[in-house]
Protein backbone atom coordinates (compact mmCIF):
# COMPACT_ATOMS: atom_id res chain seq x y z
CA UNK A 1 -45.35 150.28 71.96
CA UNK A 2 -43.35 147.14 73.65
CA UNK A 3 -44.24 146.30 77.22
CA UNK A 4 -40.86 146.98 79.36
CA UNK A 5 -39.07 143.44 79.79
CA UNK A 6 -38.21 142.25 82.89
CA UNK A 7 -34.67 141.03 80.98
CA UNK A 8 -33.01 143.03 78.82
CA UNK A 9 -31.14 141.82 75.94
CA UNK A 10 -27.63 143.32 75.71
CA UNK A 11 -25.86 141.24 72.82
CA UNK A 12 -26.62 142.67 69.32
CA UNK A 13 -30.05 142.92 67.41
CA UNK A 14 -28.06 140.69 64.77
CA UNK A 15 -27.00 138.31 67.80
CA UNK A 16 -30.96 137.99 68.58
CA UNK A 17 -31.51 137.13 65.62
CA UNK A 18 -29.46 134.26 65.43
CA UNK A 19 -30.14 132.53 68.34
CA UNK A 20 -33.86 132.60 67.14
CA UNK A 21 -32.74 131.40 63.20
CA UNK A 22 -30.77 128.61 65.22
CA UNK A 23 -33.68 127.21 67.01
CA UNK A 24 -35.70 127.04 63.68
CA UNK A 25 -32.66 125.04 62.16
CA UNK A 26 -32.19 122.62 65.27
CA UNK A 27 -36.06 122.08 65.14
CA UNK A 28 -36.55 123.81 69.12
CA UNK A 29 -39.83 125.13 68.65
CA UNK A 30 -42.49 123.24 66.59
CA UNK A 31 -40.20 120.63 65.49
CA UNK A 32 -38.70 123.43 63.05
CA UNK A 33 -42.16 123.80 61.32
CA UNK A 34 -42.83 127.06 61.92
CA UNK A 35 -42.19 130.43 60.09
CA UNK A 36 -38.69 131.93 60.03
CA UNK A 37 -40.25 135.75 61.04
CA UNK A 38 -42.89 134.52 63.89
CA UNK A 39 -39.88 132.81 65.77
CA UNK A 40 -37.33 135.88 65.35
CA UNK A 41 -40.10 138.03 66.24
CA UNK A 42 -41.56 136.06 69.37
CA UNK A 43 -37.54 136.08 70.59
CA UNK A 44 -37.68 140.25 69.75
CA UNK A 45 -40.94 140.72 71.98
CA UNK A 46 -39.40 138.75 74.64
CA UNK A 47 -36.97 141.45 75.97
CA UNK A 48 -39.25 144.04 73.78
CA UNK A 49 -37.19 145.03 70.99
CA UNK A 50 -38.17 145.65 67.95
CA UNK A 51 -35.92 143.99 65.23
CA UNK A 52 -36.83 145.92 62.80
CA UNK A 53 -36.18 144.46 59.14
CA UNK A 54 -36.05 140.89 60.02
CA UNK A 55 -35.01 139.50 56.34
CA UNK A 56 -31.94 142.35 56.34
CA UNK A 57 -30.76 140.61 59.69
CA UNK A 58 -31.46 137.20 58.06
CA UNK A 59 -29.58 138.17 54.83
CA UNK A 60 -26.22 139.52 56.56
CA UNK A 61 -25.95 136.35 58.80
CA UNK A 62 -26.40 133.93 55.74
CA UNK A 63 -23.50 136.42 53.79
CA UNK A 64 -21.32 135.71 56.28
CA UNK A 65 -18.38 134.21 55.00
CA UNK A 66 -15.72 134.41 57.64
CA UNK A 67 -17.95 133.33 60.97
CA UNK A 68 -22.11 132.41 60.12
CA UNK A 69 -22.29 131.65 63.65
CA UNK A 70 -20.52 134.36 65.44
CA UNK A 71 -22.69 134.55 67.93
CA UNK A 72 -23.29 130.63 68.69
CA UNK A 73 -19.57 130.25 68.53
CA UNK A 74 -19.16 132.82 71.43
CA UNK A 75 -21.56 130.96 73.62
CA UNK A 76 -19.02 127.47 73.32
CA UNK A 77 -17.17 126.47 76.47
């Protein structure tokens, strides 16, 4: 069981996800050399969610035809 977070995620599971894919991509976290499921996971046990099939999430975002960064586009001024 997850230790209650002192934040709590309120975006999407999918959203989560994302953020943690794009920080692999931009090289935030071990200049991108690091696996794909540690980082997603590490941003899931953060606010203590569990993400549950994290190459599901992975494979909807990259099918994405209309918007593959929905969620970073929302966070644009």
């Amino acid at each position: 069981m997850l230790k209650e977070p002192e934040m709590n995620w309120t975006a999407s599971n999918t959203d989560l996800a994302e953020l943690g894919l794009s920080l692999i991509a931009f090289g935030a976290i071990n200049n991108g050399n690091m696996d794909m499921i540690k980082i997603v996971e590490g941003c899931g046990k953060i606010f203590g969610i569990d993400l549950g099939n994290i190459y599901n999430i992975y494979a909807q975002i990259k099918n994405r035809k209309k918007d593959p960064t929905k969620f970073l586009d929302k966070l644009k001024p």
